[in-house]
PDB file of C-alpha atoms in Angstrom:
ATOM      1  CA  MET A  11     168.534 244.132  19.768  1.00  0.00           C
ATOM      2  CA  GLY A  12     167.011 243.954  23.219  1.00  0.00           C
ATOM      3  CA  ASN A  13     170.237 244.452  25.170  1.00  0.00           C
ATOM      4  CA  THR A  14     169.845 246.668  28.206  1.00  0.00           C
ATOM      5  CA  VAL A  15     172.296 249.535  28.531  1.00  0.00           C
ATOM      6  CA  ALA A  16     174.632 249.616  31.517  1.00  0.00           C
ATOM      7  CA  ARG A  17     173.994 253.137  32.778  1.00  0.00           C
ATOM      8  CA  GLU A  18     171.369 253.375  35.531  1.00  0.00           C
ATOM      9  CA  ASP A  19     171.535 257.031  36.532  1.00  0.00           C
ATOM     10  CA  PHE A  20     172.730 260.415  35.361  1.00  0.00           C
ATOM     11  CA  GLU A  21     176.355 261.479  35.775  1.00  0.00           C
ATOM     12  CA  TRP A  22     176.158 263.785  38.787  1.00  0.00           C
ATOM     13  CA  VAL A  23     178.847 266.469  38.929  1.00  0.00           C
ATOM     14  CA  TYR A  24     179.602 269.051  41.585  1.00  0.00           C
ATOM     15  CA  THR A  25     181.562 271.541  39.515  1.00  0.00           C
ATOM     16  CA  ASP A  26     180.328 274.623  37.680  1.00  0.00           C
ATOM     17  CA  GLN A  27     179.754 274.347  33.948  1.00  0.00           C
ATOM     18  CA  PRO A  28     182.941 275.077  31.972  1.00  0.00           C
ATOM     19  CA  HIS A  29     181.580 277.660  29.562  1.00  0.00           C
ATOM     20  CA  ALA A  30     181.699 280.819  31.717  1.00  0.00           C
ATOM     21  CA  ASP A  31     185.326 280.246  32.718  1.00  0.00           C
ATOM     22  CA  ARG A  32     186.375 279.500  29.147  1.00  0.00           C
ATOM     23  CA  ARG A  33     184.551 282.613  27.908  1.00  0.00           C
ATOM     24  CA  LYS A  34     186.519 284.821  30.333  1.00  0.00           C
ATOM     25  CA  GLU A  35     189.789 283.199  29.370  1.00  0.00           C
ATOM     26  CA  ILE A  36     189.144 283.509  25.635  1.00  0.00           C
ATOM     27  CA  LEU A  37     188.049 287.150  25.871  1.00  0.00           C
ATOM     28  CA  ALA A  38     191.166 288.004  27.876  1.00  0.00           C
ATOM     29  CA  LYS A  39     193.324 286.474  25.155  1.00  0.00           C
ATOM     30  CA  HIS A  40     191.198 287.434  22.114  1.00  0.00           C
ATOM     31  CA  PRO A  41     189.273 290.653  22.930  1.00  0.00           C
ATOM     32  CA  GLU A  42     188.504 291.084  19.207  1.00  0.00           C
ATOM     33  CA  ILE A  43     185.759 288.466  19.639  1.00  0.00           C
ATOM     34  CA  LYS A  44     183.660 291.176  21.329  1.00  0.00           C
ATOM     35  CA  ALA A  45     183.168 292.732  17.881  1.00  0.00           C
ATOM     36  CA  LEU A  46     181.098 289.671  16.907  1.00  0.00           C
ATOM     37  CA  MET A  47     178.524 290.378  19.635  1.00  0.00           C
ATOM     38  CA  LYS A  48     176.016 292.132  17.386  1.00  0.00           C
ATOM     39  CA  PRO A  49     172.735 291.264  15.638  1.00  0.00           C
ATOM     40  CA  ASP A  50     172.594 289.322  12.379  1.00  0.00           C
ATOM     41  CA  TYR A  51     170.134 291.375  10.345  1.00  0.00           C
ATOM     42  CA  ASN A  52     170.332 288.886   7.467  1.00  0.00           C
ATOM     43  CA  LEU A  53     168.464 286.484   9.773  1.00  0.00           C
ATOM     44  CA  ILE A  54     165.325 288.608   9.291  1.00  0.00           C
ATOM     45  CA  TRP A  55     165.283 288.122   5.530  1.00  0.00           C
ATOM     46  CA  VAL A  56     166.166 284.435   5.730  1.00  0.00           C
ATOM     47  CA  VAL A  57     163.233 283.815   8.093  1.00  0.00           C
ATOM     48  CA  VAL A  58     160.823 285.770   5.880  1.00  0.00           C
ATOM     49  CA  LEU A  59     161.905 283.714   2.859  1.00  0.00           C
ATOM     50  CA  MET A  60     161.486 280.465   4.814  1.00  0.00           C
ATOM     51  CA  VAL A  61     157.952 281.427   5.839  1.00  0.00           C
ATOM     52  CA  LEU A  62     157.128 282.280   2.207  1.00  0.00           C
ATOM     53  CA  ALA A  63     158.625 278.982   1.037  1.00  0.00           C
ATOM     54  CA  GLN A  64     156.391 277.032   3.409  1.00  0.00           C
ATOM     55  CA  LEU A  65     153.321 279.031   2.420  1.00  0.00           C
ATOM     56  CA  THR A  66     154.089 278.160  -1.200  1.00  0.00           C
ATOM     57  CA  ALA A  67     154.451 274.500  -0.243  1.00  0.00           C
ATOM     58  CA  PHE A  68     151.112 274.560   1.636  1.00  0.00           C
ATOM     59  CA  TYR A  69     149.479 275.786  -1.573  1.00  0.00           C
ATOM     60  CA  LEU A  70     151.225 273.275  -3.846  1.00  0.00           C
ATOM     61  CA  VAL A  71     150.382 270.154  -1.814  1.00  0.00           C
ATOM     62  CA  ARG A  72     146.685 270.958  -1.393  1.00  0.00           C
ATOM     63  CA  ASP A  73     145.563 268.647  -4.244  1.00  0.00           C
ATOM     64  CA  LEU A  74     148.321 266.010  -4.247  1.00  0.00           C
ATOM     65  CA  ASP A  75     147.695 262.334  -3.504  1.00  0.00           C
ATOM     66  CA  TRP A  76     148.242 261.523   0.151  1.00  0.00           C
ATOM     67  CA  LYS A  77     151.371 259.496  -0.568  1.00  0.00           C
ATOM     68  CA  TRP A  78     152.980 262.589  -2.101  1.00  0.00           C
ATOM     69  CA  VAL A  79     151.809 264.829   0.727  1.00  0.00           C
ATOM     70  CA  ILE A  80     153.554 262.502   3.192  1.00  0.00           C
ATOM     71  CA  PHE A  81     156.631 262.248   0.943  1.00  0.00           C
ATOM     72  CA  TRP A  82     157.078 266.007   0.632  1.00  0.00           C
ATOM     73  CA  ALA A  83     156.285 266.545   4.323  1.00  0.00           C
ATOM     74  CA  TYR A  84     159.312 264.402   5.186  1.00  0.00           C
ATOM     75  CA  VAL A  85     161.686 265.319   2.357  1.00  0.00           C
ATOM     76  CA  PHE A  86     161.070 269.080   2.261  1.00  0.00           C
ATOM     77  CA  GLY A  87     158.667 270.272   4.946  1.00  0.00           C
ATOM     78  CA  SER A  88     160.540 268.565   7.782  1.00  0.00           C
ATOM     79  CA  CYS A  89     163.830 270.228   6.784  1.00  0.00           C
ATOM     80  CA  ILE A  90     162.275 273.697   6.635  1.00  0.00           C
ATOM     81  CA  SER A  91     160.382 273.150   9.894  1.00  0.00           C
ATOM     82  CA  HIS A  92     163.441 271.955  11.803  1.00  0.00           C
ATOM     83  CA  SER A  93     165.503 274.754  10.325  1.00  0.00           C
ATOM     84  CA  MET A  94     162.835 277.210  11.462  1.00  0.00           C
ATOM     85  CA  THR A  95     163.005 275.932  15.042  1.00  0.00           C
ATOM     86  CA  LEU A  96     166.702 276.786  14.952  1.00  0.00           C
ATOM     87  CA  ALA A  97     165.921 280.203  13.502  1.00  0.00           C
ATOM     88  CA  ILE A  98     163.635 280.619  16.530  1.00  0.00           C
ATOM     89  CA  HIS A  99     166.582 279.519  18.679  1.00  0.00           C
ATOM     90  CA  GLU A 100     168.619 282.362  17.134  1.00  0.00           C
ATOM     91  CA  ILE A 101     165.762 284.812  17.690  1.00  0.00           C
ATOM     92  CA  SER A 102     165.464 283.718  21.345  1.00  0.00           C
ATOM     93  CA  HIS A 103     169.019 285.036  21.794  1.00  0.00           C
ATOM     94  CA  ASN A 104     167.884 288.392  20.306  1.00  0.00           C
ATOM     95  CA  SER A 105     170.049 287.792  17.231  1.00  0.00           C
ATOM     96  CA  ALA A 106     167.537 289.288  14.776  1.00  0.00           C
ATOM     97  CA  PHE A 107     167.116 292.796  16.210  1.00  0.00           C
ATOM     98  CA  GLY A 108     169.583 292.940  19.091  1.00  0.00           C
ATOM     99  CA  ASN A 109     169.215 293.117  22.856  1.00  0.00           C
ATOM    100  CA  ASN A 110     167.958 296.707  22.739  1.00  0.00           C
ATOM    101  CA  LYS A 111     164.845 295.581  20.863  1.00  0.00           C
ATOM    102  CA  ALA A 112     163.997 292.473  22.846  1.00  0.00           C
ATOM    103  CA  MET A 113     160.250 292.708  22.162  1.00  0.00           C
ATOM    104  CA  TRP A 114     160.849 293.004  18.430  1.00  0.00           C
ATOM    105  CA  ASN A 115     162.580 289.645  18.672  1.00  0.00           C
ATOM    106  CA  ARG A 116     159.643 288.146  20.608  1.00  0.00           C
ATOM    107  CA  TRP A 117     157.098 289.294  17.999  1.00  0.00           C
ATOM    108  CA  PHE A 118     159.351 288.116  15.177  1.00  0.00           C
ATOM    109  CA  GLY A 119     159.663 284.737  16.896  1.00  0.00           C
ATOM    110  CA  ILE A 120     155.864 284.420  16.888  1.00  0.00           C
ATOM    111  CA  PHE A 121     155.885 285.203  13.154  1.00  0.00           C
ATOM    112  CA  ALA A 122     158.634 282.622  12.499  1.00  0.00           C
ATOM    113  CA  ASN A 123     156.587 280.085  14.476  1.00  0.00           C
ATOM    114  CA  LEU A 124     153.574 280.251  12.141  1.00  0.00           C
ATOM    115  CA  PRO A 125     154.556 277.595   9.536  1.00  0.00           C
ATOM    116  CA  LEU A 126     155.356 275.091  12.304  1.00  0.00           C
ATOM    117  CA  GLY A 127     151.676 274.708  13.151  1.00  0.00           C
ATOM    118  CA  LEU A 128     152.294 274.375  16.908  1.00  0.00           C
ATOM    119  CA  PRO A 129     152.962 277.261  19.364  1.00  0.00           C
ATOM    120  CA  TYR A 130     156.592 277.093  20.393  1.00  0.00           C
ATOM    121  CA  SER A 131     158.577 280.299  20.216  1.00  0.00           C
ATOM    122  CA  ILE A 132     157.784 282.116  23.465  1.00  0.00           C
ATOM    123  CA  SER A 133     157.900 279.057  25.716  1.00  0.00           C
ATOM    124  CA  PHE A 134     161.134 277.908  24.104  1.00  0.00           C
ATOM    125  CA  LYS A 135     162.797 281.244  24.878  1.00  0.00           C
ATOM    126  CA  ARG A 136     161.841 281.028  28.568  1.00  0.00           C
ATOM    127  CA  TYR A 137     163.208 277.536  29.041  1.00  0.00           C
ATOM    128  CA  HIS A 138     166.220 277.925  26.766  1.00  0.00           C
ATOM    129  CA  MET A 139     167.637 280.780  28.817  1.00  0.00           C
ATOM    130  CA  ASP A 140     167.561 278.456  31.851  1.00  0.00           C
ATOM    131  CA  HIS A 141     169.475 275.867  29.810  1.00  0.00           C
ATOM    132  CA  HIS A 142     172.276 278.374  29.259  1.00  0.00           C
ATOM    133  CA  ARG A 143     172.387 279.760  32.789  1.00  0.00           C
ATOM    134  CA  TYR A 144     172.011 276.422  34.572  1.00  0.00           C
ATOM    135  CA  LEU A 145     173.306 273.759  32.171  1.00  0.00           C
ATOM    136  CA  GLY A 146     172.398 270.370  33.637  1.00  0.00           C
ATOM    137  CA  GLY A 147     170.674 272.013  36.616  1.00  0.00           C
ATOM    138  CA  ASP A 148     168.458 269.505  38.427  1.00  0.00           C
ATOM    139  CA  GLY A 149     164.815 270.578  38.174  1.00  0.00           C
ATOM    140  CA  ILE A 150     165.679 273.603  36.015  1.00  0.00           C
ATOM    141  CA  ASP A 151     167.249 272.517  32.733  1.00  0.00           C
ATOM    142  CA  VAL A 152     164.453 270.783  30.816  1.00  0.00           C
ATOM    143  CA  ASP A 153     166.906 269.649  28.138  1.00  0.00           C
ATOM    144  CA  ILE A 154     167.787 266.884  30.628  1.00  0.00           C
ATOM    145  CA  PRO A 155     165.553 263.795  30.185  1.00  0.00           C
ATOM    146  CA  THR A 156     163.268 262.693  32.988  1.00  0.00           C
ATOM    147  CA  ASN A 157     164.112 259.702  35.175  1.00  0.00           C
ATOM    148  CA  PHE A 158     161.361 257.778  33.382  1.00  0.00           C
ATOM    149  CA  GLU A 159     163.036 258.347  30.005  1.00  0.00           C
ATOM    150  CA  GLY A 160     166.359 257.117  31.326  1.00  0.00           C
ATOM    151  CA  TRP A 161     164.811 254.104  33.028  1.00  0.00           C
ATOM    152  CA  PHE A 162     162.432 252.967  30.277  1.00  0.00           C
ATOM    153  CA  PHE A 163     164.316 253.714  27.044  1.00  0.00           C
ATOM    154  CA  CYS A 164     167.152 251.374  27.941  1.00  0.00           C
ATOM    155  CA  THR A 165     167.345 248.981  24.970  1.00  0.00           C
ATOM    156  CA  ARG A 166     168.274 249.532  21.354  1.00  0.00           C
ATOM    157  CA  PHE A 167     164.691 249.249  20.160  1.00  0.00           C
ATOM    158  CA  ARG A 168     163.361 251.543  22.878  1.00  0.00           C
ATOM    159  CA  LYS A 169     166.081 254.114  22.223  1.00  0.00           C
ATOM    160  CA  PHE A 170     165.042 254.093  18.566  1.00  0.00           C
ATOM    161  CA  ILE A 171     161.438 254.769  19.614  1.00  0.00           C
ATOM    162  CA  TRP A 172     162.675 257.531  21.946  1.00  0.00           C
ATOM    163  CA  ILE A 173     164.311 259.263  18.976  1.00  0.00           C
ATOM    164  CA  VAL A 174     161.082 258.989  16.956  1.00  0.00           C
ATOM    165  CA  LEU A 175     159.124 260.481  19.864  1.00  0.00           C
ATOM    166  CA  GLN A 176     161.542 263.301  20.659  1.00  0.00           C
ATOM    167  CA  PRO A 177     159.022 266.065  19.780  1.00  0.00           C
ATOM    168  CA  PHE A 178     156.589 264.580  22.292  1.00  0.00           C
ATOM    169  CA  PHE A 179     159.164 264.444  25.084  1.00  0.00           C
ATOM    170  CA  TYR A 180     160.427 267.977  24.429  1.00  0.00           C
ATOM    171  CA  ALA A 181     156.806 269.176  24.675  1.00  0.00           C
ATOM    172  CA  ILE A 182     155.861 267.439  27.932  1.00  0.00           C
ATOM    173  CA  ARG A 183     159.217 267.510  29.737  1.00  0.00           C
ATOM    174  CA  PRO A 184     158.873 271.138  30.945  1.00  0.00           C
ATOM    175  CA  LEU A 185     155.503 270.275  32.515  1.00  0.00           C
ATOM    176  CA  CYS A 186     157.132 267.402  34.414  1.00  0.00           C
ATOM    177  CA  ILE A 187     160.438 268.981  35.407  1.00  0.00           C
ATOM    178  CA  ASN A 188     159.913 272.734  35.706  1.00  0.00           C
ATOM    179  CA  PRO A 189     156.342 273.950  35.096  1.00  0.00           C
ATOM    180  CA  LYS A 190     155.993 277.744  34.851  1.00  0.00           C
ATOM    181  CA  PRO A 191     152.960 280.041  34.958  1.00  0.00           C
ATOM    182  CA  ILE A 192     151.622 280.876  31.496  1.00  0.00           C
ATOM    183  CA  THR A 193     152.480 284.399  30.376  1.00  0.00           C
ATOM    184  CA  ARG A 194     150.569 286.894  28.243  1.00  0.00           C
ATOM    185  CA  LEU A 195     153.013 286.432  25.375  1.00  0.00           C
ATOM    186  CA  GLU A 196     152.510 282.650  25.445  1.00  0.00           C
ATOM    187  CA  ILE A 197     148.756 283.173  25.143  1.00  0.00           C
ATOM    188  CA  ILE A 198     149.329 285.530  22.206  1.00  0.00           C
ATOM    189  CA  ASN A 199     151.654 282.939  20.621  1.00  0.00           C
ATOM    190  CA  LEU A 200     148.928 280.294  21.037  1.00  0.00           C
ATOM    191  CA  LEU A 201     146.112 282.465  19.633  1.00  0.00           C
ATOM    192  CA  ALA A 202     148.219 283.630  16.680  1.00  0.00           C
ATOM    193  CA  GLN A 203     149.128 280.038  15.886  1.00  0.00           C
ATOM    194  CA  LEU A 204     145.577 278.735  16.128  1.00  0.00           C
ATOM    195  CA  SER A 205     144.351 281.568  13.891  1.00  0.00           C
ATOM    196  CA  PHE A 206     147.017 280.778  11.313  1.00  0.00           C
ATOM    197  CA  ASP A 207     146.235 277.048  11.382  1.00  0.00           C
ATOM    198  CA  VAL A 208     142.512 277.700  10.898  1.00  0.00           C
ATOM    199  CA  MET A 209     143.306 280.029   7.989  1.00  0.00           C
ATOM    200  CA  ILE A 210     145.456 277.370   6.268  1.00  0.00           C
ATOM    201  CA  TYR A 211     142.707 274.771   6.721  1.00  0.00           C
ATOM    202  CA  TYR A 212     140.047 277.171   5.434  1.00  0.00           C
ATOM    203  CA  LEU A 213     142.084 278.250   2.388  1.00  0.00           C
ATOM    204  CA  TRP A 214     143.699 274.981   1.294  1.00  0.00           C
ATOM    205  CA  GLY A 215     142.157 272.149   3.287  1.00  0.00           C
ATOM    206  CA  VAL A 216     143.234 269.163   5.316  1.00  0.00           C
ATOM    207  CA  LYS A 217     146.205 268.093   3.178  1.00  0.00           C
ATOM    208  CA  SER A 218     147.983 271.419   3.573  1.00  0.00           C
ATOM    209  CA  THR A 219     147.261 271.374   7.311  1.00  0.00           C
ATOM    210  CA  PHE A 220     148.544 267.817   7.601  1.00  0.00           C
ATOM    211  CA  TYR A 221     151.676 268.708   5.615  1.00  0.00           C
ATOM    212  CA  MET A 222     152.369 271.582   8.030  1.00  0.00           C
ATOM    213  CA  LEU A 223     151.946 269.549  11.222  1.00  0.00           C
ATOM    214  CA  ALA A 224     153.538 266.351   9.905  1.00  0.00           C
ATOM    215  CA  GLY A 225     156.584 268.254   8.695  1.00  0.00           C
ATOM    216  CA  SER A 226     157.174 269.627  12.178  1.00  0.00           C
ATOM    217  CA  VAL A 227     156.725 266.293  13.955  1.00  0.00           C
ATOM    218  CA  LEU A 228     158.796 264.318  11.427  1.00  0.00           C
ATOM    219  CA  GLY A 229     161.519 266.947  11.274  1.00  0.00           C
ATOM    220  CA  LEU A 230     162.043 266.879  15.036  1.00  0.00           C
ATOM    221  CA  GLY A 231     161.945 263.080  15.318  1.00  0.00           C
ATOM    222  CA  LEU A 232     163.643 260.469  13.149  1.00  0.00           C
ATOM    223  CA  HIS A 233     165.504 262.858  10.873  1.00  0.00           C
ATOM    224  CA  PRO A 234     169.200 263.482  10.135  1.00  0.00           C
ATOM    225  CA  ILE A 235     169.018 267.039  11.496  1.00  0.00           C
ATOM    226  CA  SER A 236     167.645 265.707  14.804  1.00  0.00           C
ATOM    227  CA  GLY A 237     171.052 264.256  15.512  1.00  0.00           C
ATOM    228  CA  HIS A 238     171.929 267.642  16.987  1.00  0.00           C
ATOM    229  CA  PHE A 239     169.608 267.023  19.950  1.00  0.00           C
ATOM    230  CA  ILE A 240     171.841 264.146  21.040  1.00  0.00           C
ATOM    231  CA  ALA A 241     175.161 265.432  19.711  1.00  0.00           C
ATOM    232  CA  GLU A 242     175.064 268.631  21.757  1.00  0.00           C
ATOM    233  CA  HIS A 243     175.228 267.324  25.328  1.00  0.00           C
ATOM    234  CA  TYR A 244     174.946 263.529  25.533  1.00  0.00           C
ATOM    235  CA  MET A 245     178.098 262.157  27.081  1.00  0.00           C
ATOM    236  CA  PHE A 246     179.661 259.785  24.570  1.00  0.00           C
ATOM    237  CA  LEU A 247     183.017 260.501  26.239  1.00  0.00           C
ATOM    238  CA  LYS A 248     183.116 260.597  30.025  1.00  0.00           C
ATOM    239  CA  GLY A 249     183.800 264.049  31.401  1.00  0.00           C
ATOM    240  CA  HIS A 250     182.848 265.947  28.233  1.00  0.00           C
ATOM    241  CA  GLU A 251     179.547 267.762  28.558  1.00  0.00           C
ATOM    242  CA  THR A 252     179.196 269.769  25.333  1.00  0.00           C
ATOM    243  CA  TYR A 253     180.198 268.717  21.827  1.00  0.00           C
ATOM    244  CA  SER A 254     180.440 270.593  18.540  1.00  0.00           C
ATOM    245  CA  TYR A 255     179.554 269.338  15.054  1.00  0.00           C
ATOM    246  CA  TYR A 256     181.354 270.775  12.031  1.00  0.00           C
ATOM    247  CA  GLY A 257     179.522 269.022   9.188  1.00  0.00           C
ATOM    248  CA  PRO A 258     177.488 270.386   6.241  1.00  0.00           C
ATOM    249  CA  LEU A 259     174.104 270.397   7.994  1.00  0.00           C
ATOM    250  CA  ASN A 260     175.204 273.560   9.796  1.00  0.00           C
ATOM    251  CA  LEU A 261     174.166 275.307   6.570  1.00  0.00           C
ATOM    252  CA  LEU A 262     170.521 274.405   7.345  1.00  0.00           C
ATOM    253  CA  THR A 263     170.679 274.952  11.094  1.00  0.00           C
ATOM    254  CA  PHE A 264     172.214 278.401  11.603  1.00  0.00           C
ATOM    255  CA  ASN A 265     175.472 276.799  12.791  1.00  0.00           C
ATOM    256  CA  VAL A 266     173.883 275.264  15.884  1.00  0.00           C
ATOM    257  CA  GLY A 267     176.498 272.524  15.491  1.00  0.00           C
ATOM    258  CA  TYR A 268     179.122 274.975  16.790  1.00  0.00           C
ATOM    259  CA  HIS A 269     177.773 274.173  20.215  1.00  0.00           C
ATOM    260  CA  ASN A 270     180.786 274.663  22.448  1.00  0.00           C
ATOM    261  CA  GLU A 271     181.256 278.016  20.766  1.00  0.00           C
ATOM    262  CA  HIS A 272     177.562 278.831  21.230  1.00  0.00           C
ATOM    263  CA  HIS A 273     177.536 278.042  24.947  1.00  0.00           C
ATOM    264  CA  ASP A 274     180.738 280.005  25.432  1.00  0.00           C
ATOM    265  CA  PHE A 275     179.280 283.008  23.582  1.00  0.00           C
ATOM    266  CA  PRO A 276     175.464 282.777  23.496  1.00  0.00           C
ATOM    267  CA  ASN A 277     175.185 286.443  22.466  1.00  0.00           C
ATOM    268  CA  ILE A 278     177.094 285.860  19.212  1.00  0.00           C
ATOM    269  CA  PRO A 279     174.806 284.902  16.273  1.00  0.00           C
ATOM    270  CA  GLY A 280     175.285 281.513  14.662  1.00  0.00           C
ATOM    271  CA  LYS A 281     176.592 283.175  11.485  1.00  0.00           C
ATOM    272  CA  SER A 282     179.713 284.300  13.377  1.00  0.00           C
ATOM    273  CA  LEU A 283     180.442 281.157  15.402  1.00  0.00           C
ATOM    274  CA  PRO A 284     182.876 279.763  12.768  1.00  0.00           C
ATOM    275  CA  LEU A 285     184.881 282.970  13.278  1.00  0.00           C
ATOM    276  CA  VAL A 286     184.945 282.336  17.028  1.00  0.00           C
ATOM    277  CA  LYS A 287     186.377 278.885  16.357  1.00  0.00           C
ATOM    278  CA  LYS A 288     188.932 280.314  13.928  1.00  0.00           C
ATOM    279  CA  ILE A 289     190.079 283.112  16.241  1.00  0.00           C
ATOM    280  CA  ALA A 290     190.283 280.919  19.356  1.00  0.00           C
ATOM    281  CA  ALA A 291     191.279 277.722  17.554  1.00  0.00           C
ATOM    282  CA  GLU A 292     193.567 276.586  20.369  1.00  0.00           C
ATOM    283  CA  TYR A 293     190.509 276.257  22.671  1.00  0.00           C
ATOM    284  CA  TYR A 294     188.298 274.267  20.298  1.00  0.00           C
ATOM    285  CA  GLU A 295     190.374 272.138  17.945  1.00  0.00           C
ATOM    286  CA  ASN A 296     191.263 269.556  20.585  1.00  0.00           C
ATOM    287  CA  LEU A 297     187.761 269.215  22.055  1.00  0.00           C
ATOM    288  CA  PRO A 298     185.695 266.130  21.083  1.00  0.00           C
ATOM    289  CA  GLN A 299     183.698 266.876  17.942  1.00  0.00           C
ATOM    290  CA  TYR A 300     181.417 265.295  15.330  1.00  0.00           C
ATOM    291  CA  ASN A 301     181.232 265.389  11.567  1.00  0.00           C
ATOM    292  CA  SER A 302     178.004 263.366  11.121  1.00  0.00           C
ATOM    293  CA  TRP A 303     174.706 263.716  12.962  1.00  0.00           C
ATOM    294  CA  ILE A 304     173.458 260.522  11.294  1.00  0.00           C
ATOM    295  CA  LYS A 305     176.332 258.622  12.894  1.00  0.00           C
ATOM    296  CA  VAL A 306     175.463 260.188  16.249  1.00  0.00           C
ATOM    297  CA  LEU A 307     171.918 258.808  15.969  1.00  0.00           C
ATOM    298  CA  TYR A 308     173.206 255.374  14.934  1.00  0.00           C
ATOM    299  CA  ASP A 309     175.778 255.249  17.736  1.00  0.00           C
ATOM    300  CA  PHE A 310     173.208 256.367  20.309  1.00  0.00           C
ATOM    301  CA  VAL A 311     170.915 253.480  19.405  1.00  0.00           C
ATOM    302  CA  MET A 312     173.587 250.806  18.963  1.00  0.00           C
ATOM    303  CA  ASP A 313     175.984 251.650  21.808  1.00  0.00           C
ATOM    304  CA  ASP A 314     174.720 249.758  24.859  1.00  0.00           C
ATOM    305  CA  THR A 315     176.538 252.106  27.239  1.00  0.00           C
ATOM    306  CA  ILE A 316     174.640 255.183  26.012  1.00  0.00           C
ATOM    307  CA  SER A 317     171.055 256.079  26.915  1.00  0.00           C
ATOM    308  CA  PRO A 318     168.933 259.105  27.898  1.00  0.00           C
ATOM    309  CA  TYR A 319     170.783 258.827  31.238  1.00  0.00           C
ATOM    310  CA  SER A 320     174.051 259.815  29.503  1.00  0.00           C
ATOM    311  CA  ARG A 321     173.937 263.417  30.679  1.00  0.00           C
ATOM    312  CA  MET A 322     175.746 265.459  33.298  1.00  0.00           C
ATOM    313  CA  LYS A 323     173.453 266.732  36.030  1.00  0.00           C
ATOM    314  CA  ARG A 324     174.088 269.326  38.757  1.00  0.00           C
ATOM    315  CA  HIS A 325     172.659 270.253  42.133  1.00  0.00           C
ATOM    316  CA  LEU A 326     172.374 274.019  41.872  1.00  0.00           C
ATOM    317  CA  LYS A 327     173.813 276.210  44.595  1.00  0.00           C
ATOM    318  CA  GLY A 328     172.763 279.719  45.560  1.00  0.00           C
ATOM    319  CA  GLU A 329     169.928 281.796  44.137  1.00  0.00           C
ATOM    320  CA  VAL A 330     168.295 280.582  40.919  1.00  0.00           C
ATOM    321  CA  LYS A 331     166.775 283.224  38.642  1.00  0.00           C
ATOM    322  CA  GLN A 332     164.447 282.041  35.886  1.00  0.00           C
ATOM    323  CA  ASP A 333     162.555 283.813  33.100  1.00  0.00           C
TER     324      ASP A 333
END
């Protein structure tokens, strides 16, 4: 259980990420994919229903025994909260209202953020765009773990703890790797969230507030859906940087499992990514893929050759433009 993993540094590569080249090649061969580059207006109604579902849950748990508050926070609240973070991921790509109404998407992201309890939407959008433009970029892509994470979480037990603490590391990693000045929209996101949290506490008390916050932390930590954090880019097979997952949890996560397809076409909503795979099947069927995020989590902990260091990292060349 205490075995130390073999890897001692990131996998440094000196090639460009593969997604831009594959996108050009696919579009040249399958120009009909361009028709999928449009907003998913159904996303708006799904998000509204999810917010209402959580508000209903906040009300229902207000007088439960603590053991049931904790139970429902993990069994139900965590699923909705994690699903909402992936709705926010969709909104960050302007999938709700389209690129022509970018600010509508930002305001809607702040609304979608409310039942999470912690301000997230605006900052996520800023850093996530860097992840797409500069995948693996040293000092830019905050999806890459810090050197401390790779060095310290190097045994099976420590990797397990790292998975439990993933929300914490995703929160502090930007401050360590690529801190950015706070924007007006981030302040608005913070104030809106604090106001909402105070309202929930005032209306329904500490148990509802705990349910809200615990659901977010538990849902982003040791949870089956959290397997996508590791499945997307951790290098289980040498030389393969991005992996797709085609299992049933895509139904709860806006098809974020179609991750090769998403990085190839980030302006296509998750709803349409299965169509991308179907149309350009010859490009995706032979790529490494997963059918279980739970197995990804298990393999990450138990495989002594895999650790937070198991990522491709790049020295960026030329001008870097960030949000």
